[in-house]
Short mmCIF file of C-alpha atoms in Angstrom, two decimals:
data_model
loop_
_atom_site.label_atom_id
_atom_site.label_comp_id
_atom_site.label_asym_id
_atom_site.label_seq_id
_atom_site.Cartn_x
_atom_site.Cartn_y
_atom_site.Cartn_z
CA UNK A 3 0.00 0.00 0.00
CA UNK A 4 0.80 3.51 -0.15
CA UNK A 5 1.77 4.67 2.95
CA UNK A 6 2.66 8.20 4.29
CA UNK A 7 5.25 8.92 6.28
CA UNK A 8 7.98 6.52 5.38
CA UNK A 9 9.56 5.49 8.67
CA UNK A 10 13.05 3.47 8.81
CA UNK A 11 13.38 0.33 10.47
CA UNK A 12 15.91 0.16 13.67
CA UNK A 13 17.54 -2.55 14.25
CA UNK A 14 18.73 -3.47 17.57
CA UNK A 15 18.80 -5.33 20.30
CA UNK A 16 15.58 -5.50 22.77
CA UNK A 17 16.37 -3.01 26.06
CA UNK A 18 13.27 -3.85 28.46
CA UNK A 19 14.86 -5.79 31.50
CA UNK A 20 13.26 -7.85 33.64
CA UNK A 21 15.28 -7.58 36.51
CA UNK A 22 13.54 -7.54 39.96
CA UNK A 23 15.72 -4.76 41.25
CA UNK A 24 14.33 -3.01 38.13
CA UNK A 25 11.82 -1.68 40.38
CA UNK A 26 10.85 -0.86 44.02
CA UNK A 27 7.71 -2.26 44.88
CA UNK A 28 5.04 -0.01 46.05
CA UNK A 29 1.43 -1.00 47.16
CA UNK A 30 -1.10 1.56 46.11
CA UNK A 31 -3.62 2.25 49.52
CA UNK A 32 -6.80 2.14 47.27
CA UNK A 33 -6.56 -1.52 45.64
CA UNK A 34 -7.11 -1.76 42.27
CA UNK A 35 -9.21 -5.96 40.94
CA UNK A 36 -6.13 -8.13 40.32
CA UNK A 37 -7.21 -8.69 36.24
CA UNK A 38 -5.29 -5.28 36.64
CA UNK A 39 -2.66 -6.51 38.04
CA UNK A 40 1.38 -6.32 37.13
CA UNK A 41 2.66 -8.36 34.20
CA UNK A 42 4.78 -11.37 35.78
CA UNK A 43 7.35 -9.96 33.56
CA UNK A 44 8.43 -7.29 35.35
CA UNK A 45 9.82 -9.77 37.64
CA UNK A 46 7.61 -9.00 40.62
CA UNK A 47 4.38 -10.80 41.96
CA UNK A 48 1.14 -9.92 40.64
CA UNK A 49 -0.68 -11.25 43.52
CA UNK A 50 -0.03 -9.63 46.63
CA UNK A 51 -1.50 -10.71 49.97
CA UNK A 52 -4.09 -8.40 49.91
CA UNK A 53 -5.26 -9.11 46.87
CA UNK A 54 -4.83 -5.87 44.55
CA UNK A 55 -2.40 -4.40 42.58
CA UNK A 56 0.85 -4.09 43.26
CA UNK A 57 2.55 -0.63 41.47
CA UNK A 58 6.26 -0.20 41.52
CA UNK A 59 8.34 2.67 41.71
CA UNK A 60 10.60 3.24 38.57
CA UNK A 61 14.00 3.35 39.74
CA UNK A 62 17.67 4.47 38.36
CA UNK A 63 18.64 0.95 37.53
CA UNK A 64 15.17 0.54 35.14
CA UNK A 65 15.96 3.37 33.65
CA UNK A 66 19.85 2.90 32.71
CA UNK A 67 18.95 -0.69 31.86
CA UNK A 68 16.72 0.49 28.95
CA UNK A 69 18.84 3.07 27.86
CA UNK A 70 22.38 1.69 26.41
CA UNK A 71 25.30 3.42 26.01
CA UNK A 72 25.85 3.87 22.59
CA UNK A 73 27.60 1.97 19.52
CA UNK A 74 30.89 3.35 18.53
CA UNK A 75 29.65 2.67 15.09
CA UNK A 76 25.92 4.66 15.33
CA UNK A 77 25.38 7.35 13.08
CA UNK A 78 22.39 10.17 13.11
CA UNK A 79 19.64 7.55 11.57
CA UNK A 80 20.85 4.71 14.86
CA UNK A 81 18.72 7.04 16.79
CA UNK A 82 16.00 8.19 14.75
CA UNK A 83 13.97 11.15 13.56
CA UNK A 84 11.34 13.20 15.52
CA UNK A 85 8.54 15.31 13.78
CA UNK A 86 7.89 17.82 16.20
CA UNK A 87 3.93 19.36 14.97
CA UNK A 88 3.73 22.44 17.65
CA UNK A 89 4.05 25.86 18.39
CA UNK A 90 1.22 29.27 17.57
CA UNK A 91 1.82 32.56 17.81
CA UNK A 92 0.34 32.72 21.13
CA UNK A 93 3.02 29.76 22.11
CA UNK A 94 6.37 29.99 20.55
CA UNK A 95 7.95 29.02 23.22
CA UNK A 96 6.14 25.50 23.76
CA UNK A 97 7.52 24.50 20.17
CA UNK A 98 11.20 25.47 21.15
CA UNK A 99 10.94 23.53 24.56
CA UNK A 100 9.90 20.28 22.90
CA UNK A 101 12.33 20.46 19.96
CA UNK A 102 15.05 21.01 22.58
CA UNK A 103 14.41 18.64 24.99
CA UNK A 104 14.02 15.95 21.95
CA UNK A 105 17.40 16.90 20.95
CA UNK A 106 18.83 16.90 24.42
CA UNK A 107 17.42 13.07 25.16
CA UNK A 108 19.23 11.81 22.17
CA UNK A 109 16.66 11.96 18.60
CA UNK A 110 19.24 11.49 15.79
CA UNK A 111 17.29 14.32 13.76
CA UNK A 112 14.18 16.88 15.14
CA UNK A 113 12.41 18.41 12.89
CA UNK A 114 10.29 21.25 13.95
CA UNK A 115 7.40 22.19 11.90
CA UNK A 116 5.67 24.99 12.71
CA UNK A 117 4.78 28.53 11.42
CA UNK A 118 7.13 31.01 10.46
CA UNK A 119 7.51 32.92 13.69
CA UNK A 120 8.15 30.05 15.72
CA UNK A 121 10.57 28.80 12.97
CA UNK A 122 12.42 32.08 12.87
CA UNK A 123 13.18 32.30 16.46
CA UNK A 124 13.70 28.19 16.53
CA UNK A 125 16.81 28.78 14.30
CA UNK A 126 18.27 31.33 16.70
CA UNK A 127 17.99 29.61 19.70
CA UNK A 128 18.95 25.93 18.26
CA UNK A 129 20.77 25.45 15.04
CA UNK A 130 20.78 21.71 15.19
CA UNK A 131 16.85 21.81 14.85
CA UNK A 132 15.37 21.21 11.37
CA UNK A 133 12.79 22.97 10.48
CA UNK A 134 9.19 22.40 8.06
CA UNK A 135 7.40 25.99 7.90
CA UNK A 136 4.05 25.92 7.94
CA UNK A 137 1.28 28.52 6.08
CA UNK A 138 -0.81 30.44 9.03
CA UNK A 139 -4.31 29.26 9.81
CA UNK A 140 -6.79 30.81 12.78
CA UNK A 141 -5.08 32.78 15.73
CA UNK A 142 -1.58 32.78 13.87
CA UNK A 143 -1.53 28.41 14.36
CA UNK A 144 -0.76 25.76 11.51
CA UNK A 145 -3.57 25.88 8.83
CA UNK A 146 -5.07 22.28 7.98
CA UNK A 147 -3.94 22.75 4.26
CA UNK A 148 0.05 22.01 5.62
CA UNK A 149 -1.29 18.58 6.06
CA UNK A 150 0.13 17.08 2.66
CA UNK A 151 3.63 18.66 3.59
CA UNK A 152 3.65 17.68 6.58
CA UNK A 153 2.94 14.08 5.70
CA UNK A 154 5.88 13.88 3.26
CA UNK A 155 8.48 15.08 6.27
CA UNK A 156 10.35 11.24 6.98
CA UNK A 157 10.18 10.75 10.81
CA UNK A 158 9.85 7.36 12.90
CA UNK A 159 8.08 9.24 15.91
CA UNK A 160 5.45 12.21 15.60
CA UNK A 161 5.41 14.81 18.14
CA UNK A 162 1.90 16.61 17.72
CA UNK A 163 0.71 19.17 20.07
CA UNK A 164 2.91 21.18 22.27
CA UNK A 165 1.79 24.82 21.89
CA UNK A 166 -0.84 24.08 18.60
CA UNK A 167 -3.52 26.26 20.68
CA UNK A 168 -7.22 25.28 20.84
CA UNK A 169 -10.26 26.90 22.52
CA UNK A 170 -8.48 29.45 24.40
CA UNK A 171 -7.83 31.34 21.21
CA UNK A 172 -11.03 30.20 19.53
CA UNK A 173 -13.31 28.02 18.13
CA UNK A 174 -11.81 28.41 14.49
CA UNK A 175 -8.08 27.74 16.50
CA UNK A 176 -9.88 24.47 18.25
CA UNK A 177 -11.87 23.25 15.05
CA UNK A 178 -7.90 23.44 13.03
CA UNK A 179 -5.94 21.72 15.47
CA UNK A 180 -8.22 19.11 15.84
CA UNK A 181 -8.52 18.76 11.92
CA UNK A 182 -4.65 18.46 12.46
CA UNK A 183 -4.77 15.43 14.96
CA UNK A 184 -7.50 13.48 12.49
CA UNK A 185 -5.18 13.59 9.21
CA UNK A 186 -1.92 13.41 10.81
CA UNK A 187 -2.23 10.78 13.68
CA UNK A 188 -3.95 7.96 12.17
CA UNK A 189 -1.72 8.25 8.33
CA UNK A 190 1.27 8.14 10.42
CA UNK A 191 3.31 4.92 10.33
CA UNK A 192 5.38 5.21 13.17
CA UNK A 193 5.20 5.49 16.58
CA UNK A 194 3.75 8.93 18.30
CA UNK A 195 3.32 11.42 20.91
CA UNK A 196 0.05 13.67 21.46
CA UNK A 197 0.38 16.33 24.17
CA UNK A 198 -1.47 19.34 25.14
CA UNK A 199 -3.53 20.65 22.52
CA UNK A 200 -3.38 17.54 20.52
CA UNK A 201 -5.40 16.14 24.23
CA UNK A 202 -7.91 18.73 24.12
CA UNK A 203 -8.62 17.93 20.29
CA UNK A 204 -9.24 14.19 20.99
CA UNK A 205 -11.02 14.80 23.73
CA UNK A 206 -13.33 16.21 21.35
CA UNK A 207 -13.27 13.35 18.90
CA UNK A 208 -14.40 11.52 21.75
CA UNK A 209 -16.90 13.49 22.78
CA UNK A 210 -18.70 13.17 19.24
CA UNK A 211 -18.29 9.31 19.54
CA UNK A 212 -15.40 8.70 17.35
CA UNK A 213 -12.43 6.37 18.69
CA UNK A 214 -9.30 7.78 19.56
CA UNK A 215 -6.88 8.08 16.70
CA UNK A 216 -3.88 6.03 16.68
CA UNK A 217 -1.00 5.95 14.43
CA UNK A 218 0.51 2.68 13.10
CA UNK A 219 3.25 2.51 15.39
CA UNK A 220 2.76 2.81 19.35
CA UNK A 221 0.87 6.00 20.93
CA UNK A 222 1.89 7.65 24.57
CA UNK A 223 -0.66 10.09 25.81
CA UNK A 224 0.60 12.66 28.19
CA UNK A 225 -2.43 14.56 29.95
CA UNK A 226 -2.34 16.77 32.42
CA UNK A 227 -5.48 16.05 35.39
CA UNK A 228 -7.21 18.40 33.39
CA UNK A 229 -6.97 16.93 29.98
CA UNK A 230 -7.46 14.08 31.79
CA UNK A 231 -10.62 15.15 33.31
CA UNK A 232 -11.69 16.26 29.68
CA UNK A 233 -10.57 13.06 27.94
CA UNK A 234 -12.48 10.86 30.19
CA UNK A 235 -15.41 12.91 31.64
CA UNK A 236 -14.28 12.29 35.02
CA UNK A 237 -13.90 15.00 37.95
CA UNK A 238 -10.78 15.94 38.79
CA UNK A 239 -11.69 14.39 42.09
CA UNK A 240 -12.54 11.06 40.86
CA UNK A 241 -8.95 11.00 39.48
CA UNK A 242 -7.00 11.98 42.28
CA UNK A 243 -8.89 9.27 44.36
CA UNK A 244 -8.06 6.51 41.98
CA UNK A 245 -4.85 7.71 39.50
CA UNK A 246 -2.98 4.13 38.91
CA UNK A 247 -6.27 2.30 38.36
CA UNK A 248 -7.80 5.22 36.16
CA UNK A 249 -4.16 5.47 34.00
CA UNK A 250 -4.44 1.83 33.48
CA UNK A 251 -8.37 1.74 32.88
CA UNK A 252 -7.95 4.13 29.64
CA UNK A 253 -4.47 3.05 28.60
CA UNK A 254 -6.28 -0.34 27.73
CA UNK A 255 -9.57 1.46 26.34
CA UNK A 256 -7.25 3.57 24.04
CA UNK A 257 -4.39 0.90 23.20
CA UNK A 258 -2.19 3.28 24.56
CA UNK A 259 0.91 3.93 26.75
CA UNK A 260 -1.47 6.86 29.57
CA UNK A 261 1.42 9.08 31.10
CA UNK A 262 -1.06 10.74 33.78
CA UNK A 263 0.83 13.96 35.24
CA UNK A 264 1.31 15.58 38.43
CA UNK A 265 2.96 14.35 41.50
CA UNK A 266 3.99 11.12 41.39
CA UNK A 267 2.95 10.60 37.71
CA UNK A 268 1.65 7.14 36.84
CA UNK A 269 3.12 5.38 33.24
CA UNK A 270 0.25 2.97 32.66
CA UNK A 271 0.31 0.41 29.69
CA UNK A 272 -2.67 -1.51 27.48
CA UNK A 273 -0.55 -4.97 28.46
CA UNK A 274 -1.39 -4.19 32.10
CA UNK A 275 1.89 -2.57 33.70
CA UNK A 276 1.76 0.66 35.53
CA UNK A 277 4.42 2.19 37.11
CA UNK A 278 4.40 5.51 39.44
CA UNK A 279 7.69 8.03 39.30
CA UNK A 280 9.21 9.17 42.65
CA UNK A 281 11.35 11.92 40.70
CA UNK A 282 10.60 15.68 40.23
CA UNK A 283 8.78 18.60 42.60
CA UNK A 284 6.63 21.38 42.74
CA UNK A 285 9.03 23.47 41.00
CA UNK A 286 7.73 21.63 37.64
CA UNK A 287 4.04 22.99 38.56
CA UNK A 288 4.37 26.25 35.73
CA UNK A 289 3.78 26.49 32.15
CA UNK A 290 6.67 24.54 29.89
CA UNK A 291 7.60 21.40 31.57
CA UNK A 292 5.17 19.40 29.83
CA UNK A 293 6.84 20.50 26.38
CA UNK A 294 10.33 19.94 27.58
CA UNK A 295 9.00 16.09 28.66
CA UNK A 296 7.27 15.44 25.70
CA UNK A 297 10.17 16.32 23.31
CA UNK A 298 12.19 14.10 25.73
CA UNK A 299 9.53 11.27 25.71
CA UNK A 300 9.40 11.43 21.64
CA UNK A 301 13.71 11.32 21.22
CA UNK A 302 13.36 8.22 23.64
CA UNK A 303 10.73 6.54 21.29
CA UNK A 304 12.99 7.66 18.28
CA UNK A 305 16.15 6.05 19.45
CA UNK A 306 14.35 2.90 19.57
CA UNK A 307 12.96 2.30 23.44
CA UNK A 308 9.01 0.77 23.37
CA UNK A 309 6.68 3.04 24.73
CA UNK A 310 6.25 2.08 27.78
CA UNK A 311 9.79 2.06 28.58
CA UNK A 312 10.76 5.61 26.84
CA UNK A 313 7.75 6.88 28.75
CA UNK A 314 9.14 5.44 31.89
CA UNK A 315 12.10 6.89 31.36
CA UNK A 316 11.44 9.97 30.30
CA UNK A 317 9.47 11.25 33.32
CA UNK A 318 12.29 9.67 35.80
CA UNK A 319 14.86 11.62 33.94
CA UNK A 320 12.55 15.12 33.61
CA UNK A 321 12.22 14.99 37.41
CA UNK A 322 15.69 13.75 38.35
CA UNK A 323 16.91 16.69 36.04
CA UNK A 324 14.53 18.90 37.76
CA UNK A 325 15.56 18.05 41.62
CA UNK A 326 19.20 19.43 40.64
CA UNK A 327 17.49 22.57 38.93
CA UNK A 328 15.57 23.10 42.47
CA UNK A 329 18.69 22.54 44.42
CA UNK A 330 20.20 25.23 42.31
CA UNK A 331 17.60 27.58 41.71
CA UNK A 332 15.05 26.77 44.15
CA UNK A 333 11.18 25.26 43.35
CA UNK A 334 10.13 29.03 42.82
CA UNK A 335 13.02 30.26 41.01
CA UNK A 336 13.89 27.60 38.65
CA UNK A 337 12.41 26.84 34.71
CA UNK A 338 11.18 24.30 32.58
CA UNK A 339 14.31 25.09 30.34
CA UNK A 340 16.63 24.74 33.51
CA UNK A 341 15.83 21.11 33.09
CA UNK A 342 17.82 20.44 30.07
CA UNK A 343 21.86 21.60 31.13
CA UNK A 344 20.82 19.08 34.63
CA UNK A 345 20.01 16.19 32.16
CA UNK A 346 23.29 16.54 30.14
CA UNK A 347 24.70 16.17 33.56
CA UNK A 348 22.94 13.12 34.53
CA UNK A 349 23.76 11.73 31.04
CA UNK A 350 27.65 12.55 31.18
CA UNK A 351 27.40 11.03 35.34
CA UNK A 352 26.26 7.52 33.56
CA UNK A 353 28.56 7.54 30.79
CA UNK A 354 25.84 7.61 28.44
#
């Protein structure tokens, strides 16, 4: 068939360990049925004496295990290509943030495609970033009609959403980036990310009855409680109560990796795994850490982790990066863009 988006097969060798010290076992206080419980593969029992779930804890060793140092012999396509879909005029920034952080976690190519503004000032602040400008549509965003060049851009992982804008502009701004998710997401033959906007937009496709759309490849999610709270239809108190159980409840409806934000954020997975981070603090809790993670979650996917494990990985990292930004700048002082010289650090401390 004629497919869109030709991706590039990796080869190499399979990362996911199944090493009990992988993780630290931790037992949620609200049980969750034991159908739901954790895959015997991750080396743990799945039936604890009280009869629920058991959740772990990633941990340092998971997340060094899954990510190798490299070949000697790699080149840029070993660790391959990221399509970064984001930015408006209202949020430059939010495309920047994600291209960055995906070339800070390792993608062997980002390409940002956005509108000219946000290219303009993307080529200032990071000349490795390649770049797809896009005509204007409402509220200064990317018009629908960029759809046919942006499905001839090569990538093996789709970014889409960081920035794209929605009904806080305007209803023309919402009705185009949601146009955007239905023809890119479900032509796309590799793996993807949808963040922010890209949320809100398929919260509306679900609203109107039609399934969520999935590329070919794997899909994370990344909501916040409240594109959570959209998403689903649940209260944001409903969620708090039961986060592990609802993460894993809608990563199965949606066949997708659920990365549920906030403190402690929960990684849940369709196959039944579901893991909670202990990194990060409250000086993630402003506008821009949730691009810098996604770029860092799609680089992951790009330099060939499985979804569950670059997802994993990714928010251990973001937080562990952002506990030495705190201890530097403090949880009110610091930035989401603080995050990325810390994670070159813990990088270079693991030889990786």
């Amino acid at each position: 068939s004629n497919m869109p988006f030709p991706v590039t097969t990796l080869s190499r060798e399979k990362v996911n360990s199944k090493s009990p010290q992988a993780f630290r076992i931790y037992k949620f206080k609200k049980y969750i049925s034991a159908e739901h419980a954790q895959s015997e593969t991750e080396g743990i029992s799945n039936r604890p004496a009280g009869g629920g779930m058991m959740a772990v804890e990633i941990t340092e060793e998971f997340v060094w295990q899954n990510i190798p140092p490299r070949a000697r012999d790699s080149h840029k396509g070993t660790f391959g290509s990221v399509l970064a879909v984001a930015g408006s005029a209202f949020y430059r920034g939010a495309a920047l943030l994600a291209a960055e952080g995906a070339l800070r976690t390792g993608a062997g190519i980002v390409t940002l495609a956005s509108v000219e503004p946000v290219v303009s000032a993307a080529v200032t602040r990071l000349p490795e970033c390649c770049l797809c400008p896009c005509k204007e549509g409402a509220q200064g965003g990317i018009a629908p009609e960029n759809v046919p060049l942006l499905r001839r851009q090569k990538a093996t992982v789709l970014l889409l959403g960081p920035g794209l804008g929605g009904t806080a502009q305007s209803a023309a701004r919402a009705t185009e980036t949601r146009t955007l998710v239905q023809q890119l997401l479900p032509g796309f033959a590799g793996a993807a990310v949808l963040d922010a906007d890209g949320l809100n937009a398929a919260a509306q496709l679900l609203a109107e009855g039609k399934p969520f759309p999935h590329p070919a490849g794997e899909l994370v999610v990344t909501p916040h409680p409240g594109e959570m709270a959209r998403l689903t239809g649940l209260s944001a108190a409903a969620l708090a109560n039961d986060r592990a159980g609802i993460a894993l409840r809608y990563a199965k409806a949606w066949n997708a990796v659920v990365v549920l934000k906030g403190a402690r954020t929960v990684v849940a997975s369709p196959d039944g795994r579901v893991c909670v981070n202990p990194t990060g603090n409250p000086g993630l809790a402003r506008g821009g850490s949730g691009d810098v993670l996604a770029g860092m979650l799609a680089a992951l996917l790009a330099c060939g982790l499985p979804a569950y494990q670059a997802a994993a990985c990714a928010v251990y990292l973001h937080g562990a990066a952002a506990d030495h930004a705190a201890a530097k700048r403090g949880e009110y002082g610091m930035l989401p863009h603080d995050i990325l010289p810390e994670l070159g650090a813990l990088f270079a401390e693991n030889q990786r």
